[in-house]
PDB file of C-alpha atoms in Angstrom:
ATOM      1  CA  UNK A   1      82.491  -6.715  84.774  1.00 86.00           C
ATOM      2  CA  UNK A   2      80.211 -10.206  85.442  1.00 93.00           C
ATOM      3  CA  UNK A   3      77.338  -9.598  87.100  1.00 97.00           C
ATOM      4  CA  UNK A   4      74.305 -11.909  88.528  1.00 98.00           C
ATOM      5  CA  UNK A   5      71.300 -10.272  86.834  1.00 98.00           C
ATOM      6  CA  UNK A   6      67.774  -9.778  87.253  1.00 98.00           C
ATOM      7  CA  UNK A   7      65.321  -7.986  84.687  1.00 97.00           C
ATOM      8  CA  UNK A   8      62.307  -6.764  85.076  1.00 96.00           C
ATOM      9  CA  UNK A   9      60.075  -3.413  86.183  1.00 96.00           C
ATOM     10  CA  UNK A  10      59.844  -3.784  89.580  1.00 98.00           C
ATOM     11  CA  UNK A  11      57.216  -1.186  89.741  1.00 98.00           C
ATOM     12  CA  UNK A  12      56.797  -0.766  93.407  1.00 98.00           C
ATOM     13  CA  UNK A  13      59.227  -2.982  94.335  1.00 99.00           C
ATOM     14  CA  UNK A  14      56.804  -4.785  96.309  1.00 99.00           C
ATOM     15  CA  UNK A  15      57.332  -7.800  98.641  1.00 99.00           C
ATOM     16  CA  UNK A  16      57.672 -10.315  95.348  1.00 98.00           C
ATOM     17  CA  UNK A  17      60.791  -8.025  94.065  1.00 98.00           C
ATOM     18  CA  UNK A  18      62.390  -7.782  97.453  1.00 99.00           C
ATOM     19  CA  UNK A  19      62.253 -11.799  97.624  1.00 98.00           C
ATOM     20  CA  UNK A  20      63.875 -11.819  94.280  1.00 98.00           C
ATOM     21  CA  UNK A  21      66.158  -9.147  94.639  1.00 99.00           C
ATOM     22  CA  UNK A  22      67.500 -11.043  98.121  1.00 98.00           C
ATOM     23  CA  UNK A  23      67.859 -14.259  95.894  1.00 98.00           C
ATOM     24  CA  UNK A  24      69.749 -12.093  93.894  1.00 98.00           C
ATOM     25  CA  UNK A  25      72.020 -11.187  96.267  1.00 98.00           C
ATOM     26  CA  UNK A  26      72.503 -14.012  97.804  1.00 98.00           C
ATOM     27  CA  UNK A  27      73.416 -15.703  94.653  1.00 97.00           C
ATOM     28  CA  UNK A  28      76.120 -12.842  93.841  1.00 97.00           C
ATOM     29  CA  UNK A  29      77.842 -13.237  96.818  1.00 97.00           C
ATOM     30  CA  UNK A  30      78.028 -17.021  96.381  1.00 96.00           C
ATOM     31  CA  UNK A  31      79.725 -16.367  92.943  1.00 96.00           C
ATOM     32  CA  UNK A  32      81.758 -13.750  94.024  1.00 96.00           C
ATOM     33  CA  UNK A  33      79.730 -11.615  91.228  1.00 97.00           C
ATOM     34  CA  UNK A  34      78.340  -8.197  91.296  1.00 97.00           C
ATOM     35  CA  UNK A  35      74.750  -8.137  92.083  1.00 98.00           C
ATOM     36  CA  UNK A  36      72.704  -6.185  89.143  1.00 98.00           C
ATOM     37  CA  UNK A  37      69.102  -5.001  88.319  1.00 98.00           C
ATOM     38  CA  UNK A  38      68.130  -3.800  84.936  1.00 98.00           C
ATOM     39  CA  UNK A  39      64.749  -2.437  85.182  1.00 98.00           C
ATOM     40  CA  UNK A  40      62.175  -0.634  82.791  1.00 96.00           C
ATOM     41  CA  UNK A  41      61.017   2.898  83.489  1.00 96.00           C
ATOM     42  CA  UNK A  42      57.670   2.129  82.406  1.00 93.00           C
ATOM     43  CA  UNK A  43      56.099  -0.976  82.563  1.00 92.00           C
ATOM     44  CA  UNK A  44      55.624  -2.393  78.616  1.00 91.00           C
ATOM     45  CA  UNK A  45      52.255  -3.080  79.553  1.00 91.00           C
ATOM     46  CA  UNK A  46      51.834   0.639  79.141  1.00 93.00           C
ATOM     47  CA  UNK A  47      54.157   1.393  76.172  1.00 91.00           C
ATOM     48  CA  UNK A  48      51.770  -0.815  74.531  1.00 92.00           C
ATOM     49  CA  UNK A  49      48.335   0.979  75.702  1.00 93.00           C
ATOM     50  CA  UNK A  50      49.702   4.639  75.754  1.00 92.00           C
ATOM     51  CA  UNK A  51      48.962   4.633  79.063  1.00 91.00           C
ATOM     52  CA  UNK A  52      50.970   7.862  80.662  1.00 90.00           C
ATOM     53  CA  UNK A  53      49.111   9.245  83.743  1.00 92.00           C
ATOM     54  CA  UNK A  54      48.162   7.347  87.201  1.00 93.00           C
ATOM     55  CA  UNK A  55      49.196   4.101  86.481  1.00 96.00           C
ATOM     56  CA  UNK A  56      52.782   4.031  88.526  1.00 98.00           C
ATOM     57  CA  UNK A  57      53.606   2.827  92.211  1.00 99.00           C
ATOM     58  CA  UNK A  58      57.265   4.185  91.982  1.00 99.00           C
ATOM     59  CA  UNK A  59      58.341   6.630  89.416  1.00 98.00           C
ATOM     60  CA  UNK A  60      61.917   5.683  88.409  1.00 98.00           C
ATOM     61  CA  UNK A  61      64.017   7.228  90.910  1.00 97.00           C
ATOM     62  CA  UNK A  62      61.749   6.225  93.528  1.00 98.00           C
ATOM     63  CA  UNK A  63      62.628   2.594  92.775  1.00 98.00           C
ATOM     64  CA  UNK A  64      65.828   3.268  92.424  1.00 98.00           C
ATOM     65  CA  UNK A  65      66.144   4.566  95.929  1.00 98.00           C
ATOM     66  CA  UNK A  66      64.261   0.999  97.542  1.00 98.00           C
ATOM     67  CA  UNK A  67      66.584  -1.115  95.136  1.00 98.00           C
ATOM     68  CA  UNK A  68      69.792   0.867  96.731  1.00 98.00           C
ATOM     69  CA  UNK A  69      68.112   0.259 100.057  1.00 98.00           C
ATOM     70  CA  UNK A  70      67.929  -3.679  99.744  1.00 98.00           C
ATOM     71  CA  UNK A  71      71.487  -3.499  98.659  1.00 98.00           C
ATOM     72  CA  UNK A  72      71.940  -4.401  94.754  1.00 98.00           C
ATOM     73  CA  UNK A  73      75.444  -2.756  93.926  1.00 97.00           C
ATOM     74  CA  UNK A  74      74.354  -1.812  90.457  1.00 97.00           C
ATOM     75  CA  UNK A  75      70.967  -0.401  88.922  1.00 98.00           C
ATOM     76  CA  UNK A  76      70.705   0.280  85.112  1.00 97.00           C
ATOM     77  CA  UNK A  77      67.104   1.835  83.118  1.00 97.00           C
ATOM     78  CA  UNK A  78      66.280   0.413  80.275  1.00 95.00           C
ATOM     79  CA  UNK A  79      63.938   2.150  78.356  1.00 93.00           C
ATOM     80  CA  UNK A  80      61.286  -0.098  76.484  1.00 93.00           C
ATOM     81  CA  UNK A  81      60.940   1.010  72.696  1.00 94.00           C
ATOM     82  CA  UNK A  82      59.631  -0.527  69.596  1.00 94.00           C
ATOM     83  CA  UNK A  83      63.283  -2.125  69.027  1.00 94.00           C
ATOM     84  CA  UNK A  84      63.072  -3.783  71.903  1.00 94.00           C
ATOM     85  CA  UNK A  85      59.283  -4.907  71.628  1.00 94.00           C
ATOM     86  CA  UNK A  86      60.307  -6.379  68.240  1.00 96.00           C
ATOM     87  CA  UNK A  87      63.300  -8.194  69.505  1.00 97.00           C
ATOM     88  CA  UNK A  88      63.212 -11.860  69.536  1.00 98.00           C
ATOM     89  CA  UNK A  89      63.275 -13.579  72.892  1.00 97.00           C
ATOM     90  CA  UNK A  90      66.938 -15.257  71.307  1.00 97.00           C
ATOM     91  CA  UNK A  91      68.412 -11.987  70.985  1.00 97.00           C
ATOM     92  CA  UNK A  92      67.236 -10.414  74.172  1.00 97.00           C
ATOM     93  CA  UNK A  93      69.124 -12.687  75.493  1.00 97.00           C
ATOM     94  CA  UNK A  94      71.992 -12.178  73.470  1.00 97.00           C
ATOM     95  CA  UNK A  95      71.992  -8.592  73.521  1.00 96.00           C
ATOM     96  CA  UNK A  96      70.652  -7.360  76.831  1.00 95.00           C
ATOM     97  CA  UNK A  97      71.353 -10.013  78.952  1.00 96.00           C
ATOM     98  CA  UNK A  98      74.925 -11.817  77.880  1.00 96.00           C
ATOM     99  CA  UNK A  99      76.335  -8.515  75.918  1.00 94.00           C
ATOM    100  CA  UNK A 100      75.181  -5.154  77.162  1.00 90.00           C
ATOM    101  CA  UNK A 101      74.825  -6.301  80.784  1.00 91.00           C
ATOM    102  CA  UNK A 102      77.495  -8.974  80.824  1.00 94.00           C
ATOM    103  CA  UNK A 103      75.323 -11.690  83.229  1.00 97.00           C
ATOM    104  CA  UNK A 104      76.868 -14.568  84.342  1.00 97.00           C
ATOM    105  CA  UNK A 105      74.135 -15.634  86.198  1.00 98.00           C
ATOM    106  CA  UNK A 106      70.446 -14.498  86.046  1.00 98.00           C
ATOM    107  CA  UNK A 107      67.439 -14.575  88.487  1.00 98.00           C
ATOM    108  CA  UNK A 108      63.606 -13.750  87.876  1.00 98.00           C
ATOM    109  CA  UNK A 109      60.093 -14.556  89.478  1.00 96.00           C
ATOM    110  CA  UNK A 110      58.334 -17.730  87.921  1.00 95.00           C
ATOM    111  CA  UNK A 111      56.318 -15.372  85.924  1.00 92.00           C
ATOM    112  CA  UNK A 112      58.732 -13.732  84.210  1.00 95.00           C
ATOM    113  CA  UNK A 113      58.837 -14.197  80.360  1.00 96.00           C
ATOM    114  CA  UNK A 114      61.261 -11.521  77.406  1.00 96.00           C
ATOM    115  CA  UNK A 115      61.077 -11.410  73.844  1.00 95.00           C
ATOM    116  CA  UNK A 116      58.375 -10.378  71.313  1.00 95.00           C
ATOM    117  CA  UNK A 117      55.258 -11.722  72.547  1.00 93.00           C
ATOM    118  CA  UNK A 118      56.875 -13.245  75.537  1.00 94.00           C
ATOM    119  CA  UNK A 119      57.691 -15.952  74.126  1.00 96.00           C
ATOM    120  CA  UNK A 120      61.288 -16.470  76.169  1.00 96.00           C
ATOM    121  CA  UNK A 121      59.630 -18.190  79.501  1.00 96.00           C
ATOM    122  CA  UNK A 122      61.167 -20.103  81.917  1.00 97.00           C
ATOM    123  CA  UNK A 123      62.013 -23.097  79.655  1.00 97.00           C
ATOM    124  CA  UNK A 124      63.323 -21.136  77.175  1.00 97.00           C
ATOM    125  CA  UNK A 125      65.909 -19.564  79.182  1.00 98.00           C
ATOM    126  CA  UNK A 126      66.715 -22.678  81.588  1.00 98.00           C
ATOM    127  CA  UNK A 127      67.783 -23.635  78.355  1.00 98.00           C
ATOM    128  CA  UNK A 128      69.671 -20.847  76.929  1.00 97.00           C
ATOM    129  CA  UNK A 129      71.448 -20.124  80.647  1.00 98.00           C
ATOM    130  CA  UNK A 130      72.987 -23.747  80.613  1.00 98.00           C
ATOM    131  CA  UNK A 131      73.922 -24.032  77.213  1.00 97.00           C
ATOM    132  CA  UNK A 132      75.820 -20.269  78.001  1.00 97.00           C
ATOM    133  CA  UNK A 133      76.821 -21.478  80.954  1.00 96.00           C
ATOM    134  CA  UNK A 134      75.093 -18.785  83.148  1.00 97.00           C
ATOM    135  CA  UNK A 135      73.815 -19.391  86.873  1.00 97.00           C
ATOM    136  CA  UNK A 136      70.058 -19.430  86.709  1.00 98.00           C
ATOM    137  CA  UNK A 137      67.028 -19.044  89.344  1.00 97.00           C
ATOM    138  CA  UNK A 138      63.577 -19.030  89.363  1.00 98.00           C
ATOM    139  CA  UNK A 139      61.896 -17.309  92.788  1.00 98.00           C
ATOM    140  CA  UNK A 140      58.634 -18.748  93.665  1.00 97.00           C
ATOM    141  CA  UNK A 141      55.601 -15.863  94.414  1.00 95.00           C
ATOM    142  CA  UNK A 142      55.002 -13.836  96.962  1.00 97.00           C
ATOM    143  CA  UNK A 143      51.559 -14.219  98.432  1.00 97.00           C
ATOM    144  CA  UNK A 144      48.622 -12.514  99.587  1.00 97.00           C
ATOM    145  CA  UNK A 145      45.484 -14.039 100.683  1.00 96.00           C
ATOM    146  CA  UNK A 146      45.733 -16.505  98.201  1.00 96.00           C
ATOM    147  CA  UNK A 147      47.012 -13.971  95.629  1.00 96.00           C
ATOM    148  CA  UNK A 148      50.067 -13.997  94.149  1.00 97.00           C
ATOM    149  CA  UNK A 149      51.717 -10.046  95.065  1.00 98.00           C
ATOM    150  CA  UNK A 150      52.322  -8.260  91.802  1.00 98.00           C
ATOM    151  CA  UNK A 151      52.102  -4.747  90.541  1.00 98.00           C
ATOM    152  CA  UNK A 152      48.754  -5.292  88.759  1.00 97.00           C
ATOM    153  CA  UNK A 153      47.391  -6.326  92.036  1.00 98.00           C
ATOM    154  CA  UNK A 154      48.965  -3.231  93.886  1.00 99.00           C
ATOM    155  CA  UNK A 155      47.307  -0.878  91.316  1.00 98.00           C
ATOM    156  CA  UNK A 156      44.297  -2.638  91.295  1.00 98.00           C
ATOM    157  CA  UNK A 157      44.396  -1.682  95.258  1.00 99.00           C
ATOM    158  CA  UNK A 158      45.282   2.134  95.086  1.00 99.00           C
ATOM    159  CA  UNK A 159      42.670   2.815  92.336  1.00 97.00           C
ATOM    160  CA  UNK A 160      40.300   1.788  94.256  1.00 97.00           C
ATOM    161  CA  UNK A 161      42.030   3.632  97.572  1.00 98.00           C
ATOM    162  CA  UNK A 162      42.542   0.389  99.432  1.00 98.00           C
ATOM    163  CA  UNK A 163      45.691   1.483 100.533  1.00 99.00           C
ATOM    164  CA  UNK A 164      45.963  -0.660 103.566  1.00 99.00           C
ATOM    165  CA  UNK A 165      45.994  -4.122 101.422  1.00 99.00           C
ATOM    166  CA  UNK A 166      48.649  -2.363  99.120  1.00 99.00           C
ATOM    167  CA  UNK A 167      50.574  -1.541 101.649  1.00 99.00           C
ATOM    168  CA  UNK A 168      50.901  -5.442 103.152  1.00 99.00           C
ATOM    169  CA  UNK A 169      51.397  -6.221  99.711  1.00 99.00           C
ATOM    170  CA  UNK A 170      54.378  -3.828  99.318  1.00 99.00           C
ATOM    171  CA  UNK A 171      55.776  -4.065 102.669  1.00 98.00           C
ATOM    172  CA  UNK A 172      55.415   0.187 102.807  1.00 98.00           C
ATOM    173  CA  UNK A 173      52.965   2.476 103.443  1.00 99.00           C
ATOM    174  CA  UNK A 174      52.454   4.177 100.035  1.00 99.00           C
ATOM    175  CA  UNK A 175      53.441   7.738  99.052  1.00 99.00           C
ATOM    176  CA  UNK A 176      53.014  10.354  96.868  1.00 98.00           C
ATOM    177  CA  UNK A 177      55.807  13.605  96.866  1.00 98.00           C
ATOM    178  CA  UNK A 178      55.895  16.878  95.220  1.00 97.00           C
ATOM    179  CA  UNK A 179      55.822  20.224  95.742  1.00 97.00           C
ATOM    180  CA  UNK A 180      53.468  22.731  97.810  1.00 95.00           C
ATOM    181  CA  UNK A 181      51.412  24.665  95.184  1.00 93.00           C
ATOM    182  CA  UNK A 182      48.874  27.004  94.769  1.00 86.00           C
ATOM    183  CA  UNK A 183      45.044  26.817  95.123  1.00 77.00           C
ATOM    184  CA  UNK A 184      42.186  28.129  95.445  1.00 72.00           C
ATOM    185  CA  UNK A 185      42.015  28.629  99.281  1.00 70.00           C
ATOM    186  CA  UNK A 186      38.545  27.055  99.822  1.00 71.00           C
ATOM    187  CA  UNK A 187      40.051  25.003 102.559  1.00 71.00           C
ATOM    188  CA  UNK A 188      41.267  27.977 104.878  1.00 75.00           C
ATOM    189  CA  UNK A 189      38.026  29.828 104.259  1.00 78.00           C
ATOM    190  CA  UNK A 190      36.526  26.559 105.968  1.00 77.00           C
ATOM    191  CA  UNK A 191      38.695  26.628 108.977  1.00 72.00           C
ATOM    192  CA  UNK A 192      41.082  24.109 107.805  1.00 85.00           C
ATOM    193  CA  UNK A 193      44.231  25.125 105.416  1.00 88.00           C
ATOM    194  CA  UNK A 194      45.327  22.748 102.883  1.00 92.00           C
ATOM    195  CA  UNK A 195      48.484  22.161 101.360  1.00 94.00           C
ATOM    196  CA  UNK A 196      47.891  21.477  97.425  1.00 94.00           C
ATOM    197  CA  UNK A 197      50.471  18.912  96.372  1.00 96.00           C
ATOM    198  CA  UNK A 198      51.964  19.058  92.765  1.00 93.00           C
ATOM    199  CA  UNK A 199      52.638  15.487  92.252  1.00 94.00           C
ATOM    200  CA  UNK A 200      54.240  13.560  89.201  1.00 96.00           C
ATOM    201  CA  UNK A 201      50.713  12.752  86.458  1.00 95.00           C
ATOM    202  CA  UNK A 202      52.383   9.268  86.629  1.00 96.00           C
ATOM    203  CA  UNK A 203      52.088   8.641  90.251  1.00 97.00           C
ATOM    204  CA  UNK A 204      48.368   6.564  91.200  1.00 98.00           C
ATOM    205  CA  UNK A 205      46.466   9.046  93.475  1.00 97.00           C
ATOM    206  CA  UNK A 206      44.312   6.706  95.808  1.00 98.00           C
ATOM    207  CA  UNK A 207      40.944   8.227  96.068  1.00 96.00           C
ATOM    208  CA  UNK A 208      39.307   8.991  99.183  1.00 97.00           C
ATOM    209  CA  UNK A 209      39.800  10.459 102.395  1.00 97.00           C
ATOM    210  CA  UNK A 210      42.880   9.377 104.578  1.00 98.00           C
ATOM    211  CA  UNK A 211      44.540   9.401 107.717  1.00 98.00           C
ATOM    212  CA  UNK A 212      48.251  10.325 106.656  1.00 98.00           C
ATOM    213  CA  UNK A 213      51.774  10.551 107.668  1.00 98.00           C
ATOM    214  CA  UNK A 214      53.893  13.976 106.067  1.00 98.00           C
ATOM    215  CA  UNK A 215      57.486  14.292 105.878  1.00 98.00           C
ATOM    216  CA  UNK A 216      58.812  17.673 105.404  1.00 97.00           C
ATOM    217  CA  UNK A 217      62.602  18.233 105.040  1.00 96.00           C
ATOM    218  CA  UNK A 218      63.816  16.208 108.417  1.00 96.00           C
ATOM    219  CA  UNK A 219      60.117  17.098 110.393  1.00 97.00           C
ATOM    220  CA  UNK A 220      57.396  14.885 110.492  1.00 98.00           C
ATOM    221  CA  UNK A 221      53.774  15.397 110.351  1.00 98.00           C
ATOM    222  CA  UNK A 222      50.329  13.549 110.253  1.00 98.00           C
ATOM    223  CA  UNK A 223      47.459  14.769 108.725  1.00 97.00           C
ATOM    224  CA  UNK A 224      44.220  14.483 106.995  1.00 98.00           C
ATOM    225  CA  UNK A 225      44.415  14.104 103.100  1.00 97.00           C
ATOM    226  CA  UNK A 226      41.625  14.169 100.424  1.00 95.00           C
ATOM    227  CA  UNK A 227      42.655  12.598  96.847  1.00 95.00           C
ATOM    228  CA  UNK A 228      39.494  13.796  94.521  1.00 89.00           C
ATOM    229  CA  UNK A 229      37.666  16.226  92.362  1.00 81.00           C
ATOM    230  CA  UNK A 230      35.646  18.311  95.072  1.00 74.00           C
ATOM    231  CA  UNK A 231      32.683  17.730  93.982  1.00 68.00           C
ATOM    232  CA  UNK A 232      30.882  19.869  96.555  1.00 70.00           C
ATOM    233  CA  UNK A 233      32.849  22.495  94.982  1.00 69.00           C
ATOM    234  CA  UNK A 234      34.073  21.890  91.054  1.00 63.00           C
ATOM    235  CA  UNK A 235      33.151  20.719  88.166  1.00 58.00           C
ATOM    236  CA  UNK A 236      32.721  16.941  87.246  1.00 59.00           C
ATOM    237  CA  UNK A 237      35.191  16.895  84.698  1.00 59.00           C
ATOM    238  CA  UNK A 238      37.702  18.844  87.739  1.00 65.00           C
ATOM    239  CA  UNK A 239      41.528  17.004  87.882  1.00 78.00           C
ATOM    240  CA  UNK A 240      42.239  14.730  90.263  1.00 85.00           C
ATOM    241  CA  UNK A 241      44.233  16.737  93.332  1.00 90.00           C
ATOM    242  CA  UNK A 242      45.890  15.692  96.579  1.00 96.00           C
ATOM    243  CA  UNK A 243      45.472  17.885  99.324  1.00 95.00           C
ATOM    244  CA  UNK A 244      46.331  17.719 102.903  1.00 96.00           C
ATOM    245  CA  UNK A 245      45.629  19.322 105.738  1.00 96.00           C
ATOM    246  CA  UNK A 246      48.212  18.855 108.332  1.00 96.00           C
ATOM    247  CA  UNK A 247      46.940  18.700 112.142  1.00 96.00           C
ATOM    248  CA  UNK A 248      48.362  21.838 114.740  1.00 94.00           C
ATOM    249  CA  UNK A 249      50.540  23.437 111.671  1.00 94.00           C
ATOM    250  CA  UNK A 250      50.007  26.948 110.310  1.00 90.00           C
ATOM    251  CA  UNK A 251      53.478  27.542 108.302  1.00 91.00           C
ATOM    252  CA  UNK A 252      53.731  29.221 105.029  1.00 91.00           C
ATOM    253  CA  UNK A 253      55.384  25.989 102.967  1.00 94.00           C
ATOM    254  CA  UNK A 254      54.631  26.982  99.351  1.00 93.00           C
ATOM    255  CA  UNK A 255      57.221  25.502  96.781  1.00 95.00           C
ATOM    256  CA  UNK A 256      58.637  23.167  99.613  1.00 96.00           C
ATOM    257  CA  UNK A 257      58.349  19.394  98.955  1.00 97.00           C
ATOM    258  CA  UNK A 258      56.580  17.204 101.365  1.00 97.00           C
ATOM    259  CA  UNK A 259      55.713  13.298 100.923  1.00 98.00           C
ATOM    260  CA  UNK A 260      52.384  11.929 101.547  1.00 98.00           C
ATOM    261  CA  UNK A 261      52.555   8.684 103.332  1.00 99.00           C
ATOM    262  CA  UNK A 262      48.464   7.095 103.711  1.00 99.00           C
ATOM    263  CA  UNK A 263      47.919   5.293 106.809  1.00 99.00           C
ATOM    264  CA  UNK A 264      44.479   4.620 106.699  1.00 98.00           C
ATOM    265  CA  UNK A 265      41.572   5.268 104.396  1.00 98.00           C
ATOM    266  CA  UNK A 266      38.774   6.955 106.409  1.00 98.00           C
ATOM    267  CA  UNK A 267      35.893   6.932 103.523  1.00 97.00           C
ATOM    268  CA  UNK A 268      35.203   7.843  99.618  1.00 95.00           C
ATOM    269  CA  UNK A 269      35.096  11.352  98.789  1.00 91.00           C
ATOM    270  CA  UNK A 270      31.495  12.300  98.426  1.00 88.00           C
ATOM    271  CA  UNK A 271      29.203  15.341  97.268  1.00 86.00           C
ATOM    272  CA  UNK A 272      27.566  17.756 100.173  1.00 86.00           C
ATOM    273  CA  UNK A 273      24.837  19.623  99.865  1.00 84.00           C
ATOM    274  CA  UNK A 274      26.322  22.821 101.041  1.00 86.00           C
ATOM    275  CA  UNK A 275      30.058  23.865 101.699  1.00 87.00           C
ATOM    276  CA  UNK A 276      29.068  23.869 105.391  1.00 90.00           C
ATOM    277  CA  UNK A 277      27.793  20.324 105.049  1.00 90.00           C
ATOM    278  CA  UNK A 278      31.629  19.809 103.692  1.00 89.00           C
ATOM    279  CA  UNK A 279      33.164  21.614 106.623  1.00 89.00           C
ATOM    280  CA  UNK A 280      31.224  19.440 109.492  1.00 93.00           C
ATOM    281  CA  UNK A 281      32.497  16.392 107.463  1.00 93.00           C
ATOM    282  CA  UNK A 282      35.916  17.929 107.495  1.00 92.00           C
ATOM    283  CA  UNK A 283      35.855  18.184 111.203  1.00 93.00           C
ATOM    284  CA  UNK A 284      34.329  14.660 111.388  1.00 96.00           C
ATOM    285  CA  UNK A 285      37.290  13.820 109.637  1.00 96.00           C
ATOM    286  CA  UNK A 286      40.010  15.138 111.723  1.00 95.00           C
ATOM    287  CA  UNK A 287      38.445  14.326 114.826  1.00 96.00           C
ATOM    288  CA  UNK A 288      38.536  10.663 113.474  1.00 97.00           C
ATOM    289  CA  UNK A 289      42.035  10.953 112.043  1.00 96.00           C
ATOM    290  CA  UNK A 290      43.501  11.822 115.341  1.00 96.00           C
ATOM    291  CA  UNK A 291      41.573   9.209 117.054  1.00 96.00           C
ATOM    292  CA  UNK A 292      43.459   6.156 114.558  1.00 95.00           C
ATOM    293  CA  UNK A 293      47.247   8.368 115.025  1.00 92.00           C
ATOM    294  CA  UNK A 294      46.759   8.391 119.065  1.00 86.00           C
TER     295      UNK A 294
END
């Protein structure tokens, strides 16, 4: 069936997508088209570097979800391989964009470029769209102090744990899900019971210390989450872990899935001289925590 396309990652599916992806829509329904978004699991930015842990906003199904949200009625993966970084910005087109996805009208950020080396830009496929007689649009940026909003920029922001920038940036609050796990139960023996979240290596862990919003099952929570190594505690070479402790709970919620939602970043993680130097922090913490979610 025809379809208005766009292509891309969409990696976050920040305030730059959603402008597209309304575009999108709005040019569908003037064609009387099918909207449709073809996106790549993993950015090819990374299929390139070998890049596999910490570097995603949205693992795929996550994106999927916000896509559904803004209303595009279909949503297809295409995974980026060595076929496809060899193909030639002429057959892309060909291929992906006329054939397998059967556009008859496309739309893409100014920025957006397909092919080997990227050499199909925005003249190229003005170009190849007329001459195929497919619709085409080019969205101007979104912008951010002065920045254009993109997924490098977003990253950039929750690697350092600024997640309140990244957040105006994606129009969200940003959020990490995945199970309740063990641990080592250092943070009950210090008066305040963690739950050790299991999340995806994929997902970017912002580090610090944060004010924080949990969803568990229907219930809502907020709570005080640490993304780090415990230094105070572990070795330098420790994993990176997110652990929360939720304020006025005391449920047993191993294996249950919650999602992590940071509000506010309250300061780096740091090393104490003593675990009880780490437990008046800890109540520094909370008491500041529940002074920001009044």
């Amino acid at each position: 069936m025809p379809v208005f396309l766009t292509i891309g990652t969409y990696d976050g599916v920040h305030l730059g997508h959603q402008k597209i992806i309304r575009a999108l829509i709005r040019e569908s329904l003037k064609r009387g088209l099918d909207s449709s978004l073809a996106y790549f699991p993993l950015p090819p930015r990374f299929f390139f570097s070998g890049e596999k842990e910490n570097c995603l906003i949205t693992l795929p199904g996550e994106r999927e979800e916000r896509i559904r949200r803004l209303g595009v009625k279909n949503i297809a993966r295409i995974p980026f391989n060595n076929a496809l970084a060899e193909m030639s910005a002429e057959a892309f087109f060909d291929k992906i964009i006329l054939n397998a996805r059967s556009a008859r009208g496309l739309c893409v950020g100014r920025d957006f470029a397909l092919g080997k080396d990227r050499k199909g830009d925005l003249v190229f496929l003005r170009r190849r769209c007329a001459s195929a007689g497919v619709g085409f649009k080019a969205i101007p940026f979104a912008v951010f102090k002065g920045s254009k909003i993109s997924s490098s920029l977003i990253r950039a922001f929750l690697r350092k744990g600024r997640v309140e920038p990244a957040a105006r940036c994606l129009g969200w609050n940003y959020s990490v899900s995945g199970k309740v796990v063990r641990g080592a139960g250092l943070g009950r023996r210090l008066g305040f019971p963690t739950a050790n979240i299991g999340a995806h290596p994929a997902k970017i862990l912002p580090p610090g210390i944060f004010a924080v919003r949990v969803r568990l099952g229907d219930e809502m929570f907020y709570g005080v989450a640490n993304v780090g190594r415990r230094p105070t505690v572990a070795a330098s070479a420790a994993p990176l872990l997110l652990e929360v402790h939720i304020l006025d709970f005391d449920r047993n919620i191993y294996g249950r899935r919650l999602e992590v939602e940071f509000l506010r970043r309250l300061r780096p993680e740091r090393k104490f001289s003593s675990r009880e130097a780490l437990r008046r922090q800890i109540f520094k913490d909370v008491k500041t925590a529940r002074q920001f979610l009044q």
